[in-house]
Amino acid sequence: MIAGAIVIAVVIRTFVLQTFWIPSPSMSPTLVEDDRVLVNKLSYRFHDVNRGDVIVFERPPTEPPNEIKDLIKRVVGLPGDHVSIIDGTVRIDGRELDEPYVHGLDTVYDGSCLQPNVDLTGLDTDAGWEVPDGELFVMGDNRVNSHDGRCFGPIDEDLVVGRAFFIMWPPARVRGSEPGLSPAGGTRCPCGAWGGRRCSSAASDRRCGRSPRWRRPSPGG
């Protein structure tokens, strides 16, 4: 009986659901450092990846080896999209993308962290950079401190492990990991602080501690 339960647990972990640890503040405030999230590994067997999904994926080959094998980011660009980062905003096919989950943080691209052999030509233009077929462009919600598609380029859809849909630890933060989540009566501010209806540009906690300007992030996040 015990052996059967172990087998079932292994099957579920391998093919259905798995927990993942959040190692950095790159997805703050949606997911903060040391959160544990539940990932549905079957989601994309039944439907396509959607813009706005929070996904776990294997470290892309454009990244140097690291002890962190899986990363978690939000899907911003889908195959065929023309993505532009201009004036602090993201545009898809020329239209500004509504991104409530970044809570007013500017999205900036200057190519300073771009990995060798990654070509994002056009990302900072009105015409935009086109997401190749079979690939996704992802970024962290904490746009001022996220090592993401702006650095390692698009990721192959085959690298996607699954969709993160539930924060299961710590208990005080148990909730679904969807855009706009916040406790009643407050607004989640960048990097973990809480505000009223609006966030101060200085809102920060020990997980952030920096001004809302993009700085070159570490490869771990």
Short mmCIF file of C-alpha atoms in Angstrom, two decimals:
data_model
loop_
_atom_site.label_atom_id
_atom_site.label_comp_id
_atom_site.label_asym_id
_atom_site.label_seq_id
_atom_site.Cartn_x
_atom_site.Cartn_y
_atom_site.Cartn_z
CA MET A 1 0.00 0.00 0.00
CA ILE A 2 2.82 2.36 0.90
CA ALA A 3 4.65 1.39 -2.29
CA GLY A 4 1.52 2.14 -4.33
CA ALA A 5 1.16 5.55 -2.73
CA ILE A 6 4.81 6.32 -3.52
CA VAL A 7 4.31 5.31 -7.15
CA ILE A 8 1.22 7.52 -7.43
CA ALA A 9 3.09 10.44 -5.88
CA VAL A 10 5.98 10.01 -8.31
CA VAL A 11 3.62 9.83 -11.29
CA ILE A 12 1.79 12.99 -10.19
CA ARG A 13 5.06 14.87 -9.65
CA THR A 14 6.47 13.75 -12.98
CA PHE A 15 3.47 14.23 -15.23
CA VAL A 16 0.78 16.31 -13.52
CA LEU A 17 1.70 18.73 -10.71
CA GLN A 18 4.96 19.87 -9.16
CA THR A 19 6.01 22.52 -6.67
CA PHE A 20 8.73 25.01 -7.51
CA TRP A 21 10.71 27.37 -5.31
CA ILE A 22 11.05 31.05 -6.25
CA PRO A 23 14.79 31.87 -5.95
CA SER A 24 14.79 35.60 -6.77
CA PRO A 25 12.64 38.76 -6.76
CA SER A 26 12.31 38.83 -10.56
CA MET A 27 8.57 38.04 -10.45
CA SER A 28 7.78 40.32 -7.51
CA PRO A 29 5.22 41.31 -6.49
CA THR A 30 3.20 38.48 -8.05
CA LEU A 31 5.68 35.94 -6.67
CA VAL A 32 8.30 36.86 -4.11
CA GLU A 33 11.52 35.22 -3.07
CA ASP A 34 11.05 31.90 -1.22
CA ASP A 35 7.45 31.43 -2.35
CA ARG A 36 6.52 27.89 -3.35
CA VAL A 37 4.23 27.62 -6.36
CA LEU A 38 2.21 24.75 -7.76
CA VAL A 39 2.75 24.11 -11.46
CA ASN A 40 0.32 22.32 -13.77
CA LYS A 41 2.46 20.24 -16.14
CA LEU A 42 -0.53 19.08 -18.20
CA SER A 43 -1.94 22.53 -19.09
CA TYR A 44 -0.31 22.87 -22.46
CA ARG A 45 -1.19 19.38 -23.59
CA PHE A 46 -4.77 20.65 -23.89
CA HIS A 47 -4.38 24.28 -24.96
CA ASP A 48 -1.81 26.73 -26.27
CA VAL A 49 0.31 29.00 -24.12
CA ASN A 50 -1.50 32.30 -23.59
CA ARG A 51 -0.09 35.77 -23.26
CA GLY A 52 0.01 36.64 -19.56
CA ASP A 53 0.57 33.06 -18.37
CA VAL A 54 3.16 32.60 -15.64
CA ILE A 55 5.26 29.66 -16.77
CA VAL A 56 8.12 27.52 -15.48
CA PHE A 57 10.65 26.55 -18.14
CA GLU A 58 14.05 24.93 -18.38
CA ARG A 59 17.05 27.25 -18.45
CA PRO A 60 17.50 28.22 -22.11
CA PRO A 61 20.68 27.14 -23.93
CA THR A 62 21.67 30.79 -24.46
CA GLU A 63 22.23 31.03 -20.68
CA PRO A 64 25.47 29.91 -18.98
CA PRO A 65 25.20 26.85 -16.67
CA ASN A 66 23.78 27.56 -13.23
CA GLU A 67 22.65 25.53 -10.22
CA ILE A 68 19.12 26.87 -10.85
CA LYS A 69 17.83 24.63 -13.63
CA ASP A 70 14.30 26.03 -14.04
CA LEU A 71 13.16 29.65 -14.36
CA ILE A 72 9.77 31.30 -13.95
CA LYS A 73 8.56 34.33 -15.93
CA ARG A 74 5.45 35.75 -17.56
CA VAL A 75 4.67 35.23 -21.24
CA VAL A 76 4.65 38.57 -23.04
CA GLY A 77 5.17 37.70 -26.71
CA LEU A 78 3.70 34.81 -28.70
CA PRO A 79 4.95 33.41 -32.03
CA GLY A 80 4.52 35.96 -34.80
CA ASP A 81 4.07 38.93 -32.45
CA HIS A 82 6.08 42.08 -33.13
CA VAL A 83 7.28 43.16 -29.68
CA SER A 84 8.50 46.70 -28.97
CA ILE A 85 9.82 48.22 -25.74
CA ILE A 86 9.46 51.97 -26.06
CA ASP A 87 8.96 54.80 -23.57
CA GLY A 88 8.80 52.39 -20.63
CA THR A 89 6.00 50.30 -22.11
CA VAL A 90 5.62 47.05 -24.04
CA ARG A 91 3.82 47.12 -27.38
CA ILE A 92 2.52 44.14 -29.34
CA ASP A 93 2.04 44.80 -33.06
CA GLY A 94 2.12 48.52 -32.32
CA ARG A 95 -0.49 48.48 -29.53
CA GLU A 96 0.47 49.12 -25.92
CA LEU A 97 0.10 46.01 -23.76
CA ASP A 98 -1.97 46.42 -20.60
CA GLU A 99 0.22 45.04 -17.80
CA PRO A 100 -1.38 45.71 -14.39
CA TYR A 101 0.96 43.16 -12.77
CA VAL A 102 4.02 45.44 -13.14
CA HIS A 103 2.33 48.13 -11.01
CA GLY A 104 3.69 51.11 -12.87
CA LEU A 105 7.29 49.98 -13.26
CA ASP A 106 8.87 51.03 -16.53
CA THR A 107 9.98 48.32 -18.93
CA VAL A 108 13.37 49.28 -20.35
CA TYR A 109 15.63 47.61 -22.89
CA ASP A 110 19.17 48.76 -23.61
CA GLY A 111 20.86 45.51 -24.61
CA SER A 112 23.34 45.66 -21.73
CA CYS A 113 22.66 42.09 -20.56
CA LEU A 114 22.10 40.54 -23.98
CA GLN A 115 23.79 37.17 -24.26
CA PRO A 116 26.15 36.41 -27.18
CA ASN A 117 24.42 35.00 -30.27
CA VAL A 118 21.05 36.46 -29.22
CA ASP A 119 19.55 38.88 -31.74
CA LEU A 120 16.73 41.15 -30.60
CA THR A 121 17.19 43.75 -33.31
CA GLY A 122 14.11 45.95 -33.46
CA LEU A 123 12.96 45.40 -29.89
CA ASP A 124 13.51 49.10 -29.14
CA THR A 125 11.82 50.35 -32.32
CA ASP A 126 8.26 51.08 -33.44
CA ALA A 127 8.47 48.25 -35.97
CA GLY A 128 9.36 45.80 -33.23
CA TRP A 129 11.17 42.48 -33.07
CA GLU A 130 9.26 39.41 -34.29
CA VAL A 131 8.93 36.39 -32.00
CA PRO A 132 10.01 33.35 -34.08
CA ASP A 133 7.68 30.43 -34.73
CA GLY A 134 7.64 27.91 -31.89
CA GLU A 135 9.15 30.37 -29.41
CA LEU A 136 7.98 32.68 -26.62
CA PHE A 137 9.19 36.00 -25.26
CA VAL A 138 9.07 36.15 -21.46
CA MET A 139 9.81 38.77 -18.81
CA GLY A 140 9.63 39.03 -15.05
CA ASP A 141 6.96 41.22 -13.44
CA ASN A 142 9.68 43.08 -11.52
CA ARG A 143 10.88 44.86 -14.63
CA VAL A 144 13.64 46.76 -12.81
CA ASN A 145 15.28 43.58 -11.51
CA SER A 146 14.66 40.63 -13.80
CA HIS A 147 17.05 38.60 -15.93
CA ASP A 148 14.66 37.58 -18.67
CA GLY A 149 13.99 37.56 -22.41
CA ARG A 150 15.70 40.94 -22.70
CA CYS A 151 18.89 39.07 -21.81
CA PHE A 152 18.57 35.47 -23.03
CA GLY A 153 16.15 36.06 -25.92
CA PRO A 154 13.10 33.97 -26.80
CA ILE A 155 12.64 30.48 -25.38
CA ASP A 156 11.60 27.39 -27.29
CA GLU A 157 8.09 26.21 -26.41
CA ASP A 158 9.55 22.74 -25.86
CA LEU A 159 11.37 24.11 -22.79
CA VAL A 160 8.10 24.93 -21.01
CA VAL A 161 7.54 22.72 -17.96
CA GLY A 162 4.07 24.02 -17.10
CA ARG A 163 1.88 26.88 -15.88
CA ALA A 164 2.22 28.23 -12.36
CA PHE A 165 -1.29 28.69 -10.99
CA PHE A 166 -1.19 28.59 -7.19
CA ILE A 167 1.03 29.93 -4.40
CA MET A 168 1.07 27.19 -1.78
CA TRP A 169 3.71 28.53 0.64
CA PRO A 170 4.04 30.46 2.87
CA PRO A 171 0.51 30.19 4.34
CA ALA A 172 0.02 33.96 4.50
CA ARG A 173 0.45 34.18 0.73
CA VAL A 174 -1.67 31.21 -0.37
CA ARG A 175 -3.56 32.31 -3.50
CA GLY A 176 -3.71 31.82 -7.25
CA SER A 177 -0.78 33.34 -9.13
CA GLU A 178 -2.77 35.46 -11.56
CA PRO A 179 -2.39 39.17 -12.49
CA GLY A 180 -3.71 41.75 -10.04
CA LEU A 181 -3.80 39.58 -6.92
CA SER A 182 -3.74 41.57 -3.71
CA PRO A 183 -5.36 41.46 -0.27
CA ALA A 184 -8.62 43.37 0.11
CA GLY A 185 -8.21 47.10 0.58
CA GLY A 186 -4.66 47.39 -0.72
CA THR A 187 -2.54 47.44 -3.82
CA ARG A 188 0.55 45.34 -4.23
CA CYS A 189 3.45 47.69 -4.90
CA PRO A 190 6.71 46.78 -6.65
CA CYS A 191 9.06 44.44 -4.80
CA GLY A 192 6.71 43.52 -2.00
CA ALA A 193 5.48 46.74 -0.34
CA TRP A 194 1.78 47.45 0.11
CA GLY A 195 0.07 50.73 -0.64
CA GLY A 196 -3.38 52.18 -0.99
CA ARG A 197 -4.92 52.84 -4.38
CA ARG A 198 -1.56 53.87 -5.81
CA CYS A 199 2.06 52.92 -5.16
CA SER A 200 4.80 55.35 -4.35
CA SER A 201 7.82 55.11 -6.63
CA ALA A 202 9.82 54.62 -3.43
CA ALA A 203 7.72 51.65 -2.28
CA SER A 204 10.13 48.81 -1.50
CA ASP A 205 11.11 46.22 1.07
CA ARG A 206 14.16 44.12 1.80
CA ARG A 207 13.56 42.17 -1.41
CA CYS A 208 13.89 45.32 -3.53
CA GLY A 209 15.65 48.29 -1.95
CA ARG A 210 16.28 50.08 -5.23
CA SER A 211 14.78 52.88 -7.31
CA PRO A 212 12.46 52.04 -10.22
CA ARG A 213 15.20 52.11 -12.87
CA TRP A 214 16.28 49.00 -14.73
CA ARG A 215 19.62 47.67 -13.54
CA ARG A 216 21.53 44.75 -14.97
CA PRO A 217 20.15 41.74 -13.06
CA SER A 218 22.01 38.63 -12.01
CA PRO A 219 21.60 35.47 -14.14
CA GLY A 220 19.86 33.71 -11.25
CA GLY A 221 16.68 35.73 -11.68
#
